[in-house]
Coordinates of C-alpha atoms in Angstrom, one line a residue:
Chain A
A1 CA 183.7 34.0 13.3
Q2 CA 181.5 36.2 11.2
K3 CA 177.9 35.3 10.8
V4 CA 174.7 36.9 9.6
T5 CA 171.3 35.5 10.8
Q6 CA 168.0 36.3 9.2
A7 CA 165.6 34.3 11.4
Q8 CA 162.5 35.1 9.3
T9 CA 162.4 32.8 6.4
E10 CA 159.2 34.1 4.9
I11 CA 156.9 37.0 5.7
S12 CA 153.5 37.6 4.2
V13 CA 151.7 40.9 4.5
V14 CA 148.8 42.7 2.9
E15 CA 149.6 45.8 0.9
K16 CA 149.9 49.0 2.9
E17 CA 151.0 47.1 6.1
D18 CA 154.4 48.0 7.6
V19 CA 156.9 45.1 7.8
T20 CA 160.3 44.8 9.6
L21 CA 162.9 42.4 8.4
D22 CA 165.4 41.3 11.1
C23 CA 169.1 40.9 10.8
V24 CA 171.5 39.9 13.5
Y25 CA 175.2 39.6 13.0
E26 CA 178.3 38.3 14.7
T27 CA 181.8 39.7 14.3
R28 CA 184.9 40.2 16.4
D29 CA 185.9 43.2 14.3
T30 CA 185.4 46.7 15.5
T31 CA 185.4 48.0 11.9
Y32 CA 182.9 46.5 9.5
Y33 CA 180.1 47.3 7.1
L34 CA 176.6 46.0 6.9
F35 CA 174.5 45.9 3.7
W36 CA 171.0 45.1 2.6
Y37 CA 170.3 43.7 -0.9
K38 CA 167.0 43.0 -2.7
Q39 CA 166.4 40.1 -5.0
P40 CA 163.2 40.6 -7.0
P41 CA 161.6 37.7 -8.9
S42 CA 163.8 38.5 -11.9
G43 CA 166.7 37.1 -9.8
E44 CA 169.4 39.8 -9.9
L45 CA 170.5 41.2 -6.6
V46 CA 170.3 44.9 -6.1
F47 CA 172.1 46.9 -3.4
L48 CA 169.9 48.9 -1.1
I49 CA 172.0 50.4 1.7
R50 CA 175.3 50.2 3.6
R51 CA 176.1 51.2 7.1
N52 CA 179.5 51.3 8.8
S53 CA 180.1 50.1 12.3
F54 CA 180.8 53.6 13.6
D55 CA 177.6 55.2 12.4
E56 CA 174.5 54.2 14.4
Q57 CA 172.3 56.8 12.9
N58 CA 169.1 55.4 11.5
E59 CA 168.4 56.1 7.9
I60 CA 165.2 56.7 6.0
S61 CA 164.9 56.6 2.2
G62 CA 161.3 57.0 1.1
R63 CA 159.3 54.1 2.5
Y64 CA 162.5 52.3 3.6
S65 CA 164.2 52.7 6.9
W66 CA 167.0 51.0 8.6
N67 CA 167.7 50.7 12.4
F68 CA 171.3 49.8 13.3
Q69 CA 172.0 48.9 17.0
K70 CA 175.4 47.8 17.9
S71 CA 174.3 46.9 21.4
T72 CA 172.1 44.1 20.0
S73 CA 174.2 43.5 16.9
S74 CA 171.2 44.1 14.8
F75 CA 170.5 46.0 11.5
N76 CA 166.8 45.8 10.9
F77 CA 165.0 47.0 7.8
T78 CA 161.5 48.4 7.8
I79 CA 159.2 48.9 4.8
T80 CA 156.4 51.3 5.5
A81 CA 153.1 51.0 3.6
S82 CA 154.3 48.0 1.7
Q83 CA 153.5 47.6 -2.0
V84 CA 153.3 44.5 -4.2
V85 CA 156.5 45.6 -5.9
D86 CA 158.3 45.1 -2.6
S87 CA 157.8 41.3 -3.0
A88 CA 161.3 39.9 -3.1
V89 CA 164.0 38.1 -1.1
Y90 CA 166.0 40.5 1.0
F91 CA 169.5 39.7 2.1
C92 CA 171.5 41.2 4.9
A93 CA 175.3 41.0 4.5
L94 CA 178.5 41.7 6.5
S95 CA 182.0 42.8 5.4
E96 CA 184.8 42.9 7.9
A97 CA 188.0 44.8 8.0
S98 CA 190.0 41.8 9.2
T99 CA 189.2 40.0 5.9
G100 CA 190.2 43.1 4.0
G101 CA 186.6 43.5 2.9
F102 CA 187.2 40.8 0.4
K103 CA 184.7 38.4 1.8
T104 CA 181.1 39.6 2.1
I105 CA 179.0 37.1 4.0
F106 CA 175.3 37.0 3.4
G107 CA 172.4 35.8 5.6
A108 CA 170.0 33.2 4.4
G109 CA 167.5 35.8 3.2
T110 CA 163.9 36.7 4.0
R111 CA 161.3 36.2 1.4
L112 CA 158.7 38.9 1.6
F113 CA 155.2 38.4 0.0
V114 CA 153.1 41.5 -0.3
K115 CA 149.5 40.7 -1.3
A116 CA 147.2 43.1 -3.0
Chain B
N1 CA 176.4 49.8 -19.5
A2 CA 176.4 46.1 -19.4
G3 CA 177.6 45.8 -15.7
V4 CA 178.2 42.1 -14.8
T5 CA 177.4 39.6 -17.5
Q6 CA 177.0 35.9 -16.8
T7 CA 176.7 33.1 -19.4
P8 CA 174.9 30.8 -19.7
K9 CA 171.7 31.6 -17.9
F10 CA 170.6 28.0 -17.7
Q11 CA 172.6 24.8 -18.0
V12 CA 171.9 21.1 -17.5
L13 CA 174.9 18.8 -17.0
K14 CA 175.3 15.1 -16.5
T15 CA 177.2 13.9 -13.4
G16 CA 180.9 13.9 -14.2
Q17 CA 180.8 16.5 -16.9
S18 CA 182.8 19.6 -16.7
M19 CA 182.0 23.1 -17.7
T20 CA 182.9 26.8 -17.3
L21 CA 180.5 29.5 -16.1
Q22 CA 181.6 32.8 -17.7
C23 CA 181.5 36.1 -15.9
A24 CA 182.6 39.5 -17.3
Q25 CA 182.4 43.0 -15.9
D26 CA 183.0 46.3 -17.7
M27 CA 183.2 48.6 -14.6
N28 CA 187.0 48.1 -14.0
H29 CA 186.3 46.6 -10.6
E30 CA 189.2 45.1 -8.8
Y31 CA 187.2 42.5 -6.7
M32 CA 185.2 39.7 -8.2
S33 CA 183.4 36.8 -6.5
W34 CA 181.4 33.7 -7.2
Y35 CA 178.5 32.8 -4.9
R36 CA 176.0 29.9 -5.0
Q37 CA 172.5 30.4 -3.8
D38 CA 170.6 27.4 -2.3
P39 CA 167.2 27.4 -0.6
G40 CA 167.5 28.3 3.1
M41 CA 171.2 28.9 2.9
G42 CA 171.5 32.3 1.3
L43 CA 174.5 33.2 -0.8
R44 CA 177.7 31.2 0.0
L45 CA 181.0 32.4 -1.2
I46 CA 182.8 29.9 -3.5
H47 CA 185.9 31.8 -4.7
Y48 CA 187.0 35.4 -4.9
S49 CA 189.6 37.5 -6.6
V50 CA 191.1 40.9 -5.6
G51 CA 192.8 41.5 -8.9
A52 CA 194.2 39.9 -12.0
G53 CA 196.3 36.9 -11.1
I54 CA 195.1 36.8 -7.5
T55 CA 192.4 34.4 -6.3
D56 CA 191.4 32.7 -3.0
Q57 CA 188.9 30.3 -1.6
G58 CA 185.7 31.2 0.0
E59 CA 183.4 29.1 2.2
V60 CA 182.5 26.3 -0.3
P61 CA 185.4 26.0 -2.8
N62 CA 185.5 22.2 -3.3
G63 CA 184.7 21.1 -6.8
Y64 CA 185.4 24.5 -8.3
N65 CA 188.3 26.3 -9.9
V66 CA 188.8 29.9 -10.8
S67 CA 191.4 32.0 -12.5
R68 CA 191.6 35.7 -13.2
S69 CA 193.9 36.5 -16.1
T70 CA 192.3 39.9 -16.8
T71 CA 190.5 42.5 -14.7
E72 CA 187.3 41.9 -16.7
D73 CA 186.9 38.1 -16.6
F74 CA 186.4 35.7 -13.8
P75 CA 185.4 32.2 -15.0
L76 CA 184.2 29.5 -12.7
R77 CA 185.1 25.9 -13.6
L78 CA 183.3 22.8 -12.4
L79 CA 185.8 20.0 -12.7
S80 CA 183.4 17.0 -12.4
A81 CA 179.8 18.0 -11.9
A82 CA 177.9 16.4 -9.0
P83 CA 174.2 16.7 -8.2
S84 CA 175.2 18.6 -5.0
Q85 CA 176.3 21.4 -7.3
T86 CA 172.8 22.0 -8.6
S87 CA 172.3 25.6 -7.6
V88 CA 172.0 29.1 -8.8
Y89 CA 175.4 30.8 -9.3
F90 CA 176.0 34.5 -9.1
C91 CA 179.0 36.4 -10.1
A92 CA 179.6 39.8 -8.4
S93 CA 182.1 42.6 -8.8
R94 CA 183.0 45.5 -6.5
K95 CA 185.5 48.3 -6.4
S96 CA 188.3 47.7 -3.9
G97 CA 187.5 48.7 -0.3
L98 CA 185.6 47.5 2.7
Y99 CA 182.6 49.7 2.1
T100 CA 181.9 49.1 -1.5
E101 CA 178.7 47.5 -2.7
A102 CA 178.6 44.5 -5.0
F103 CA 177.1 44.4 -8.4
F104 CA 175.6 41.1 -9.4
G105 CA 175.1 39.3 -12.6
Q106 CA 171.7 37.8 -13.5
G107 CA 172.7 34.3 -12.3
T108 CA 173.2 30.9 -13.9
R109 CA 170.7 28.2 -13.0
L110 CA 172.7 24.9 -13.1
T111 CA 171.1 21.5 -12.8
V112 CA 173.3 18.4 -12.5
V113 CA 171.5 15.1 -13.2

């Protein structure tokens, strides 16, 4: 069965610290996509990145980077030099080919507090 | 562009009342979904639709009905509200395909007393 686990419920850091948000997934599919979404205090979820199961290249976008490792079924998200505006809830999500991509399953989310 | 629009933003219901949460998207997306967000549980899928006239159940469908008569609209009906349905509800839409990202509405905060 598909499952996404974000073991860190809340993380608190001071501005300019680096922080890594963990995501571990379970799936029997060989074809799937992983996503990260951000939910700022305003409430609306915003897409950050997707990664398919055949592409294990790490990705960097500004202060954000993602590390995908199939061997450990993990898709971790690192924010470098965190800023107060990074304070939000971050969700990891999984979409499997066997469900036609219809059902995107989300983790419980990690709430990040960045203090000035 | 409006994107995904949900109404109302806030609602208080009494136990046993029924109501419909509205969701409309103007991006011509085939897929639409309803999620509920509860503390510590993330987003759980209630119902989803892959096109007009086609709907199916997600993880937590009990107590909710949906229909999809047009591509644009995907209303969620609470048949007889219960306190356990107190939650924040999100509607999302996506283009068809495994890889497509979801666009979310601003959410409806529902309290059942």
